[in-house]
mmCIF file of C-alpha atoms in Angstrom:
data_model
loop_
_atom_site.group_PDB
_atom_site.id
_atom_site.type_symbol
_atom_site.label_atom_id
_atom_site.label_comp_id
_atom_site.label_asym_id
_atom_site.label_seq_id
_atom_site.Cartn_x
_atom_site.Cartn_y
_atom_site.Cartn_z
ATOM 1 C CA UNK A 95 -103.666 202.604 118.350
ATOM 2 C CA UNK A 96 -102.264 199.982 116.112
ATOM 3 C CA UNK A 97 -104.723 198.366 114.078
ATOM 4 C CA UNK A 98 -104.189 194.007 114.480
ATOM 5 C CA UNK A 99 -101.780 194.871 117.896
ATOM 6 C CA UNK A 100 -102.127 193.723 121.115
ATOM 7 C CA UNK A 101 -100.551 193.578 124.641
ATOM 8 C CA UNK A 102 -101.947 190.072 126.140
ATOM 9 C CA UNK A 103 -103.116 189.929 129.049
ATOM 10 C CA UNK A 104 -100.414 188.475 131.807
ATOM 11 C CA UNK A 105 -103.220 185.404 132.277
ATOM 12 C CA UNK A 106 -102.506 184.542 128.631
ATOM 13 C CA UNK A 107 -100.898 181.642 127.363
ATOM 14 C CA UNK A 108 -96.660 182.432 127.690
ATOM 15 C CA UNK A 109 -93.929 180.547 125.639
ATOM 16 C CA UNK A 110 -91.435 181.512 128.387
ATOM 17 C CA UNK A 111 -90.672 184.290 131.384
ATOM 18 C CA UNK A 112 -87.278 186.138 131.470
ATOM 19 C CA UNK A 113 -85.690 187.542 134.423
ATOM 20 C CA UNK A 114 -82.307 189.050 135.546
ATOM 21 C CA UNK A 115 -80.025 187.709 138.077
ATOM 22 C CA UNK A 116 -78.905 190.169 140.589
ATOM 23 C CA UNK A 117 -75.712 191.468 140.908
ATOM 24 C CA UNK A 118 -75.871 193.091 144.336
ATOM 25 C CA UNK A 119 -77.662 194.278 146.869
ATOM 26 C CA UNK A 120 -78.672 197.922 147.355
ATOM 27 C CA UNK A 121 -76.676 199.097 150.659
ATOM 28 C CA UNK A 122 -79.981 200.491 152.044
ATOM 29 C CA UNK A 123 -82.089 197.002 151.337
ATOM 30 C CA UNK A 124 -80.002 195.738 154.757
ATOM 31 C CA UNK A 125 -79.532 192.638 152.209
ATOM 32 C CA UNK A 126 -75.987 190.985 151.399
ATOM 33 C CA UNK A 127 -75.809 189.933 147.608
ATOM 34 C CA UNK A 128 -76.367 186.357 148.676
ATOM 35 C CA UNK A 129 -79.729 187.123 150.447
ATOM 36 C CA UNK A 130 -80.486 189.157 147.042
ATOM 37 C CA UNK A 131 -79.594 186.443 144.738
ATOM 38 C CA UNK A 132 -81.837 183.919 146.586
ATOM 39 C CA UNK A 133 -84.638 185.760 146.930
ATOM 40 C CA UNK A 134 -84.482 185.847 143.361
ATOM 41 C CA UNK A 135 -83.417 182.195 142.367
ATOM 42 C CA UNK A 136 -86.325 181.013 145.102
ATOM 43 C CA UNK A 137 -88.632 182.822 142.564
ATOM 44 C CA UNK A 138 -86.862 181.408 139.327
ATOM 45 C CA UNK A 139 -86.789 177.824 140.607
ATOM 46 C CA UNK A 140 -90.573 177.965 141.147
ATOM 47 C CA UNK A 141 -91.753 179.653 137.829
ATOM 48 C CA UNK A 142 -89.576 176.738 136.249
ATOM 49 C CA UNK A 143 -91.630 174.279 136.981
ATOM 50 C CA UNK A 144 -94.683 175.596 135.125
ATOM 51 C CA UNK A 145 -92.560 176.953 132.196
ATOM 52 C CA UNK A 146 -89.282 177.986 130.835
ATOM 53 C CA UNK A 147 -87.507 180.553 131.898
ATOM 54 C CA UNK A 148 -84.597 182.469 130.671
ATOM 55 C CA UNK A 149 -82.308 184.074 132.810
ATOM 56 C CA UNK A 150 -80.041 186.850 132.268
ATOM 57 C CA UNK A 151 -76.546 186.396 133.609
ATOM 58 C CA UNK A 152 -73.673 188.476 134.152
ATOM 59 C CA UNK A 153 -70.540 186.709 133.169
ATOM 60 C CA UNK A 154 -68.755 187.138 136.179
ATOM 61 C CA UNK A 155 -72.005 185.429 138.216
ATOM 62 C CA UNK A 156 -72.522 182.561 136.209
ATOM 63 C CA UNK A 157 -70.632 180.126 138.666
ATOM 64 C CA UNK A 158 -73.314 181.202 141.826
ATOM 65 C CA UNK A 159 -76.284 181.292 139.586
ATOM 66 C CA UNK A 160 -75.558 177.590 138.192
ATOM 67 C CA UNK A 161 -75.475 176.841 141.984
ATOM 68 C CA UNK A 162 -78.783 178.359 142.688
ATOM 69 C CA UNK A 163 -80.380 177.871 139.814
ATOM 70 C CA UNK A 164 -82.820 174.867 138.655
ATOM 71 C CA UNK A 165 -81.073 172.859 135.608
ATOM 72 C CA UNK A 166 -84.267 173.603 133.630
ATOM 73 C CA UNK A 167 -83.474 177.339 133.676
ATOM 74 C CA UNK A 168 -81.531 178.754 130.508
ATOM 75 C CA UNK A 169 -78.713 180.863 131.497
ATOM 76 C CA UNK A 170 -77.515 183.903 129.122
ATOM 77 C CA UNK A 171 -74.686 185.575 129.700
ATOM 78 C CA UNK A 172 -75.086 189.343 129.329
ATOM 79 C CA UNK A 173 -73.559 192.885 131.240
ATOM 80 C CA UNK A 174 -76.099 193.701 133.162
ATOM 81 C CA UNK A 175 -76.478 196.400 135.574
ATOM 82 C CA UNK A 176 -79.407 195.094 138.313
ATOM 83 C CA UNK A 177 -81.823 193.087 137.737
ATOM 84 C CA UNK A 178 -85.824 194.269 137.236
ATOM 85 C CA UNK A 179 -86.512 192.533 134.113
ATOM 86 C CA UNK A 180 -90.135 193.784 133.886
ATOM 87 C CA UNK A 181 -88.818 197.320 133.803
ATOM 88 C CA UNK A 182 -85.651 196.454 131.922
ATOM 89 C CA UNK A 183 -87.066 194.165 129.843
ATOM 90 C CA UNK A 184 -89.372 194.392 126.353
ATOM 91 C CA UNK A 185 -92.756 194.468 126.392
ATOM 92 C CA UNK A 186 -93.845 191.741 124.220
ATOM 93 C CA UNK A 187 -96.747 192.523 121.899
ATOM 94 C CA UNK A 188 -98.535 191.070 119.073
ATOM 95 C CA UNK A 189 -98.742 192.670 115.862
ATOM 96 C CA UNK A 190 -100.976 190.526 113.102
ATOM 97 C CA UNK A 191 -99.483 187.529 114.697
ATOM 98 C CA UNK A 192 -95.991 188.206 115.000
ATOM 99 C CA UNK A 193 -94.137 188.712 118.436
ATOM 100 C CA UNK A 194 -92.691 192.236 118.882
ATOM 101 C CA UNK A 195 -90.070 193.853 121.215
ATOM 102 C CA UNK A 196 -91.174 197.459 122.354
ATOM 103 C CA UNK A 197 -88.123 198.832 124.274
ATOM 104 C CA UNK A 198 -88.688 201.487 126.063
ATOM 105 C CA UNK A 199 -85.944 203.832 127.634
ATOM 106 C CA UNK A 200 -85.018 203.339 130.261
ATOM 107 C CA UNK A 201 -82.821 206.046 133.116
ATOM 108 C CA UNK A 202 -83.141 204.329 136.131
ATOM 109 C CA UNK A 203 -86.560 205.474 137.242
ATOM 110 C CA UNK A 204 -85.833 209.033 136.805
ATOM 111 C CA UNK A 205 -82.468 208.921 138.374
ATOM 112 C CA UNK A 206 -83.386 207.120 141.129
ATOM 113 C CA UNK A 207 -81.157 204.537 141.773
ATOM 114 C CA UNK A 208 -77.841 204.020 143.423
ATOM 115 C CA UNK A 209 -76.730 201.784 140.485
ATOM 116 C CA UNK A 210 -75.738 202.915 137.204
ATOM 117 C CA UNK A 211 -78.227 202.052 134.212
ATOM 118 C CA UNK A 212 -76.259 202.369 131.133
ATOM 119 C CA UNK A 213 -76.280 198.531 130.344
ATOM 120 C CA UNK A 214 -80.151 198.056 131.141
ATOM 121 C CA UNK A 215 -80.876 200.436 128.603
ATOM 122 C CA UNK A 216 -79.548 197.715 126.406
ATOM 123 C CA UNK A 217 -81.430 194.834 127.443
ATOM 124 C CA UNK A 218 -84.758 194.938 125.861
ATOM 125 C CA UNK A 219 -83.116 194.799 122.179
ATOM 126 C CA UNK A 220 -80.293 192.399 123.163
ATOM 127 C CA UNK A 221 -83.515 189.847 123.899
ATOM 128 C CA UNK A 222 -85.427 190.739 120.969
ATOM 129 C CA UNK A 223 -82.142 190.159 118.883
ATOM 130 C CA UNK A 224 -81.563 186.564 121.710
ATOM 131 C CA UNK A 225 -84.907 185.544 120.049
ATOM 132 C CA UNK A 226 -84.710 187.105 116.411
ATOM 133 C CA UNK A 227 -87.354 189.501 116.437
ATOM 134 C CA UNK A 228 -88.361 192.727 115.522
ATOM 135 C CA UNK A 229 -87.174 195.645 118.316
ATOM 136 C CA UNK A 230 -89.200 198.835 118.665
ATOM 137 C CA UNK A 231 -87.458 201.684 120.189
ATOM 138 C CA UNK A 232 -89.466 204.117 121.989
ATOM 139 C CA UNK A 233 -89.797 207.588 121.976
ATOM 140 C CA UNK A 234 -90.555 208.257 125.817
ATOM 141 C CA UNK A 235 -88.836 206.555 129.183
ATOM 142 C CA UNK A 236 -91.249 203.965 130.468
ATOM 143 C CA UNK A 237 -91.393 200.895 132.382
ATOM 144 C CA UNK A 238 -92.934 197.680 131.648
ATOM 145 C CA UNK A 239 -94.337 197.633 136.104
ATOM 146 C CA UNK A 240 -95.300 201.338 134.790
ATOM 147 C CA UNK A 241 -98.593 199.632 132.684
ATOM 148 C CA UNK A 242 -100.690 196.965 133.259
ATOM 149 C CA UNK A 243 -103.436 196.228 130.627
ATOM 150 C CA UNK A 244 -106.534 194.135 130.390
ATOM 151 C CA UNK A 245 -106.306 192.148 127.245
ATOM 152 C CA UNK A 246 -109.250 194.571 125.830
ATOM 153 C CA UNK A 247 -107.727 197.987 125.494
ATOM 154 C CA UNK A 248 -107.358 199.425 128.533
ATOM 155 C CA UNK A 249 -103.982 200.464 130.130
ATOM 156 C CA UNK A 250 -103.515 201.701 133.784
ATOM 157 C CA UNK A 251 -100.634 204.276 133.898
ATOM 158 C CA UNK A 252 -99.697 206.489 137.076
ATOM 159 C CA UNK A 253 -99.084 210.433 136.826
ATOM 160 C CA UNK A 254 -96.036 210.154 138.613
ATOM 161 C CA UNK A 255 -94.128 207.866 137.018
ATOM 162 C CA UNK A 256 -94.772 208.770 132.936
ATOM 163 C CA UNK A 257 -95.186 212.281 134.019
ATOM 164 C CA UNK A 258 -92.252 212.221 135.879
ATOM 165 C CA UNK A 259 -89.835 215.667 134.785
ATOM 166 C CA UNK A 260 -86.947 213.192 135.559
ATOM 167 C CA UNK A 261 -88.716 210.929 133.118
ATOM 168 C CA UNK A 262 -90.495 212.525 130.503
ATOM 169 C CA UNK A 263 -90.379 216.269 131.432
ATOM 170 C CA UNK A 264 -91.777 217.783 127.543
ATOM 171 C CA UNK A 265 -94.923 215.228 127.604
ATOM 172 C CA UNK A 266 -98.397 215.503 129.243
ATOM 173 C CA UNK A 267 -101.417 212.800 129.570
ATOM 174 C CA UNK A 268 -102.025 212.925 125.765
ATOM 175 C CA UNK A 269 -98.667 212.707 124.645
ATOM 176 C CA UNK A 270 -97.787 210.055 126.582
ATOM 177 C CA UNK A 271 -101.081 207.880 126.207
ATOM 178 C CA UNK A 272 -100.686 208.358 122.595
ATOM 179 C CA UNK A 273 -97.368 206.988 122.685
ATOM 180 C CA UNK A 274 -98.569 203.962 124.750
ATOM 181 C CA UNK A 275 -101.548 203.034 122.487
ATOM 182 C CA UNK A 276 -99.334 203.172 119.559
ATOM 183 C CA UNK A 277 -96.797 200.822 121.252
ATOM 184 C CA UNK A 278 -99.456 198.453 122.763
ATOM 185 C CA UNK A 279 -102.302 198.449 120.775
ATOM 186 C CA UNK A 280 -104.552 200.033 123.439
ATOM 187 C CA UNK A 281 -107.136 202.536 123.110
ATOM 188 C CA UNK A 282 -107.827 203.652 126.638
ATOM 189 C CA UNK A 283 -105.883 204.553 129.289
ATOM 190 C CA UNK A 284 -106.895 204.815 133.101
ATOM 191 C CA UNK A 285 -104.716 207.278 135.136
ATOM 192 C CA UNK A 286 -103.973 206.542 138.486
ATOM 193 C CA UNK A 287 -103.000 209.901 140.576
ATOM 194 C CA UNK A 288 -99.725 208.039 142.421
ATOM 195 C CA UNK A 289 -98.591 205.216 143.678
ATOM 196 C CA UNK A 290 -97.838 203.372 146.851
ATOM 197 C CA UNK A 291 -95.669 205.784 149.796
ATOM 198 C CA UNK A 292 -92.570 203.873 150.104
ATOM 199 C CA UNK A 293 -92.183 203.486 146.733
ATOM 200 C CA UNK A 294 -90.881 207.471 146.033
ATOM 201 C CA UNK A 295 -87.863 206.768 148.243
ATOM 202 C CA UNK A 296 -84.182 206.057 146.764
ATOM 203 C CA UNK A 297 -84.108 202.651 144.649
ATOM 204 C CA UNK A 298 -88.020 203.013 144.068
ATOM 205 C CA UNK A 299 -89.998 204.209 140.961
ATOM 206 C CA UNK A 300 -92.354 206.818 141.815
ATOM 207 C CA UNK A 301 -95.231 204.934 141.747
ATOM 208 C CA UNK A 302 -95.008 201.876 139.357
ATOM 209 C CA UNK A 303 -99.308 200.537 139.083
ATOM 210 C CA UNK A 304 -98.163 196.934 139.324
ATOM 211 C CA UNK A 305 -97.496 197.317 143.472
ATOM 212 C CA UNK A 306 -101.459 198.921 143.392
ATOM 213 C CA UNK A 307 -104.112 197.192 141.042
ATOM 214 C CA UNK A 308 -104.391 194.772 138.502
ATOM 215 C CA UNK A 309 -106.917 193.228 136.151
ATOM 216 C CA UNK A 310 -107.903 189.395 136.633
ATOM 217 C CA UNK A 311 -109.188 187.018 133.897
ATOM 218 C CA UNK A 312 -112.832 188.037 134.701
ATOM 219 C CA UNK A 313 -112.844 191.833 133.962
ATOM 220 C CA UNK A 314 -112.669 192.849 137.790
ATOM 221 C CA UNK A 315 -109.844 195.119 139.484
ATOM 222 C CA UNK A 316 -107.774 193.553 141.818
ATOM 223 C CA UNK A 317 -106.527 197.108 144.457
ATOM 224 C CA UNK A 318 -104.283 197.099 147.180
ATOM 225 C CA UNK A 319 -106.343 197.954 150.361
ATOM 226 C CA UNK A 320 -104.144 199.141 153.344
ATOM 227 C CA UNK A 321 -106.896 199.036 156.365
ATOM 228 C CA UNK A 322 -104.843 200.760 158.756
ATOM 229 C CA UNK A 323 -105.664 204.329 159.104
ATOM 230 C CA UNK A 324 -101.587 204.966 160.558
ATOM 231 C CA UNK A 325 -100.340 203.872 157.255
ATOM 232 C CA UNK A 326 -99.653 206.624 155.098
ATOM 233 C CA UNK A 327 -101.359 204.523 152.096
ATOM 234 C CA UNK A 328 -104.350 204.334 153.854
ATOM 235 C CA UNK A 329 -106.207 206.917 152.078
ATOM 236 C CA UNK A 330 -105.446 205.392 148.177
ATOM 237 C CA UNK A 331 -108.009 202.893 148.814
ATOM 238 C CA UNK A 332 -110.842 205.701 149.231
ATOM 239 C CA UNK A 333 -109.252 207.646 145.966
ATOM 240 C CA UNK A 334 -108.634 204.756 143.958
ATOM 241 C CA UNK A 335 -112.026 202.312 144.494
ATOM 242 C CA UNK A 336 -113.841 205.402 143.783
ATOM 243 C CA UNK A 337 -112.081 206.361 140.646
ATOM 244 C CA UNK A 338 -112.267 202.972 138.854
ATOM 245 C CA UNK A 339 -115.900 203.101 140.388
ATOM 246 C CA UNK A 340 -116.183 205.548 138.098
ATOM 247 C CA UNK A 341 -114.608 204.015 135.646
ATOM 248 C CA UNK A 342 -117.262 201.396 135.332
ATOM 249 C CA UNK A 343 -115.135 198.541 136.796
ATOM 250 C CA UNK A 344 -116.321 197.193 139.495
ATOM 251 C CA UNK A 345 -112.940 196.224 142.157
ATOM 252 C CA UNK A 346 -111.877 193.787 144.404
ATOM 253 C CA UNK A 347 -109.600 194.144 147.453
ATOM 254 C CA UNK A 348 -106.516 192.440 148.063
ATOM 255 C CA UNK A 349 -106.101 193.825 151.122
ATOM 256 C CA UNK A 350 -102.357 194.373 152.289
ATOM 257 C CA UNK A 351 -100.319 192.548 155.452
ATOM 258 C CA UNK A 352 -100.719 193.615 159.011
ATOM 259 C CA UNK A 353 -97.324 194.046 158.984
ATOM 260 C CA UNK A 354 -96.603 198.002 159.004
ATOM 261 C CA UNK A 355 -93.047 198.574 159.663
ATOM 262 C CA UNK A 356 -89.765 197.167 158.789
ATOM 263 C CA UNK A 357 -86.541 198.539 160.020
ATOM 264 C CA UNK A 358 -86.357 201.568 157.611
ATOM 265 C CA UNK A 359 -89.961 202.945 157.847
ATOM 266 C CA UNK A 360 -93.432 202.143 156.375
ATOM 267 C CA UNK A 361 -93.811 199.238 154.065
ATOM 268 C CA UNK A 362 -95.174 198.463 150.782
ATOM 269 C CA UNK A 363 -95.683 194.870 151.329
ATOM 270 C CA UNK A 364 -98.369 194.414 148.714
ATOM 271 C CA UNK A 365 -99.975 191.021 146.810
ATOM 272 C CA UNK A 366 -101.199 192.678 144.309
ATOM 273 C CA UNK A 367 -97.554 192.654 142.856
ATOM 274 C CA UNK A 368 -97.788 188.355 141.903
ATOM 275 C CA UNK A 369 -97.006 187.229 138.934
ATOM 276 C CA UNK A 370 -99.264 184.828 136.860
ATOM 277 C CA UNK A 371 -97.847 182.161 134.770
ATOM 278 C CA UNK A 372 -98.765 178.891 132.571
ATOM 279 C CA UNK A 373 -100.904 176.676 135.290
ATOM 280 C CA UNK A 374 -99.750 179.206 138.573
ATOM 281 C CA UNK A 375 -100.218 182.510 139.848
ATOM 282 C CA UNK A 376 -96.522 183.103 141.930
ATOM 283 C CA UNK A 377 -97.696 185.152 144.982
ATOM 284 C CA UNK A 378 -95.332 187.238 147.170
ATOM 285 C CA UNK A 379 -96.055 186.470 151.245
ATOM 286 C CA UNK A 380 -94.471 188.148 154.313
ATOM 287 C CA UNK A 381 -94.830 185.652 156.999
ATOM 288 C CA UNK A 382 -98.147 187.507 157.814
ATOM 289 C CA UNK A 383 -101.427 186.313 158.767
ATOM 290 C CA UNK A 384 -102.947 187.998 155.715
ATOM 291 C CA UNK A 385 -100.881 185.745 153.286
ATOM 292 C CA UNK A 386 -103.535 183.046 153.378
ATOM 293 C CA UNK A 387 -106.464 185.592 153.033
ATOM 294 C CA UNK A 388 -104.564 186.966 149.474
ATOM 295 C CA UNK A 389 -103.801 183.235 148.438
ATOM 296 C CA UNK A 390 -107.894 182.825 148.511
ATOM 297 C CA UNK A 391 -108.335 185.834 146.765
ATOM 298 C CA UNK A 392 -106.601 184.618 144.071
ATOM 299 C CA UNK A 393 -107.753 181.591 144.221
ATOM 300 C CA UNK A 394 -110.715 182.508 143.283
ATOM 301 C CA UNK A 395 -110.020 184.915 140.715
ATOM 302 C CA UNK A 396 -107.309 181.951 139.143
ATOM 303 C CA UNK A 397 -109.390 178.891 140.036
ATOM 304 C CA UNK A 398 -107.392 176.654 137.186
ATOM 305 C CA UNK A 399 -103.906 177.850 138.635
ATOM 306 C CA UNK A 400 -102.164 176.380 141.034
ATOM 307 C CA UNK A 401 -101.374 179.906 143.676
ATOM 308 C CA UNK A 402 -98.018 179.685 145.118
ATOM 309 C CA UNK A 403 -96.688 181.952 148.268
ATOM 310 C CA UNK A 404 -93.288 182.555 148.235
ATOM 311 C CA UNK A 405 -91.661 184.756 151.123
ATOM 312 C CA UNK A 406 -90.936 188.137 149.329
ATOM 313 C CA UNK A 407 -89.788 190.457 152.395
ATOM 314 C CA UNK A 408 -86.116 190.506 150.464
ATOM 315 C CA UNK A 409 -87.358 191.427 147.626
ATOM 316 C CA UNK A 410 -89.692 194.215 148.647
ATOM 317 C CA UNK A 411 -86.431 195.278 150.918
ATOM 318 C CA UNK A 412 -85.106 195.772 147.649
ATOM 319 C CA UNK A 413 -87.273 198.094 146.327
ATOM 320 C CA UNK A 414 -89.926 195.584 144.631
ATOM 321 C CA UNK A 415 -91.584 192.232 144.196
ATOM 322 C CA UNK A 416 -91.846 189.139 141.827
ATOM 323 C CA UNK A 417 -94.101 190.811 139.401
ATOM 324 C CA UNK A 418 -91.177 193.101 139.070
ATOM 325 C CA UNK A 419 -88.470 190.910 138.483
ATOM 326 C CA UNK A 420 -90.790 188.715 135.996
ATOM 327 C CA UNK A 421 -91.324 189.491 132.114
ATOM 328 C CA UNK A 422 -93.643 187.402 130.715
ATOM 329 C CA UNK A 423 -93.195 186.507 126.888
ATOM 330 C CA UNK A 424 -96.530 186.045 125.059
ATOM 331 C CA UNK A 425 -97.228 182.338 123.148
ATOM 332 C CA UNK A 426 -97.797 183.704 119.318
ATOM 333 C CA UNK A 427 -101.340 181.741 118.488
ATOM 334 C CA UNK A 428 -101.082 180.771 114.937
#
């Protein structure tokens, strides 16, 4: 652990969120590039108006993205590849008061992805050099929706995705949560056995914890709950409630949509995967009767923010949600 470090919590105060505008759809989303690039401008537009946000741009899609795009937002032209800034992205940390870019490598989820990556790999230190900061290059392949933390030390992480042999195949759960305390200034790390099911198909990332629990402002758990028992996520809410249980942290479900199915296969429609902002907590819904249960949830858990539900079910055709296309970048307290 690094002594004076720290990853702050999401809830924390932000000076701005990036994000990446997409380039394309993935051909088995069922999505054009124009149903891909709204989905993700709908999400921009509404951040916006509690904060700035900076937007990554490739040059040759600056003319749509001005189109879509809220005036507020700050376009920057860059190559970019897709468009999952909170995998792509830095995490932002703290160190004795100064701002910090950790990049971590990045290969496309373990090779899982029908785009090329070579340009995302870049992105983390062309932002920390956008805003003049120090960059960190890391020594294993991570993902900033691989780790969620809790403000006091604690890190969630997910066998399956830094344990992945397509990831980091000479490191075990020492290694690797030595390599994450030193990067984030955390000092314990909670490992959750997988992920959600869809997520291991082409396009996804093995398991990513920011689709299955996250910490809220007043030290509880937030965990995806799928009730139905034909749902082959069913049984994580058994494993997991019991392991954090354990843990001494007492959870809270978010239980998931009734909706099961889409036209590929299972879903992994999940609200655990919002994003929470300056004054707003930007909540994924699916046109489901259970979107209004999860908006109360988080109500409660954000009662100073404004909770926004935003339909999501292009994104999550694409592989993810709006925590995953969302980086948040840390206010520096003085």
């Amino acid at each position: 652990m690094n002594k004076g470090r720290i990853m702050p919590p999401e809830w924390g105060p932000h000076d701005a969120t990036w994000m990446g505008f997409p380039r394309d759809s993935y051909a088995e989303s069922g999505l054009t590039r124009d149903d891909a690039q709204r989905a993700w401008a709908l999400v921009a537009n509404t951040i916006s108006d509690y904060e700035p946000l900076r937007m990554l741009c490739h040059h040759h899609d600056l003319p749509v993205a001005k189109k879509l795009l809220s005036e507020a937002i700050d376009l920057i032209p860059v190559a970019l590849n897709d468009a999952w800034l909170r995998d792509i992205g830095p995490t932002f940390v703290i160190d004795d008061g100064a701002l910090i870019a950790v990049d971590w490598q990045f290969n496309g989820w373990g090779k899982n992805t029908e785009f090329e990556w070579g340009h995302d790999d870049t992105i983390a230190a062309r932002i920390a050099q956008w805003l003049d900061i120090p960059v960190e290059r890391a020594d294993i392949v991570n993902e900033g929706g691989g780790l969620h933390v809790d403000g006091h030390g604690t890190v969630l992480l997910t066998d399956t995705v830094q344990l992945d042999p397509d990831r980091n195949p000479s490191h075990d759960r020492d290694s690797i949560a030595l390599q994450i305390h030193h990067a984030l200034g955390t000092h314990r790390a909670i490992w959750l056995p997988r992920g959600l099911w869809r997520d291991n198909f082409l396009n996804g990332t093995k398991g990513h914890v920011d689709i299955v629990a996250c910490f809220a402002p007043d030290g509880r758990l937030l965990l995806h709950q799928q009730t139905d028992e034909a749902h082959p996520d069913h049984a994580l809410w058994d494993e997991l409630s019991s392991q954090f249980s354990q843990e001494g942290i007492d959870v809270l479900a978010l239980p998931a949509p009734a909706t099961l199915k889409d036209n590929r296969d299972w879903v992994d429609y999940s609200y655990i995967n919002h994003y929470v902002c300056n004054g707003a907590v930007v909540c994924p819904g699916f046109g489901d009767r259970a979107d209004e249960a999860a908006r109360e949830i988080l109500s409660e858990s954000y009662p100073n923010r404004d909770v926004v539900v935003l339909e999501s079910r292009a994104l999550f055709a694409m592989g993810g949600g709006i925590h995953c296309i969302t980086q948040q970048q840390p206010r520096q307290i003085a």
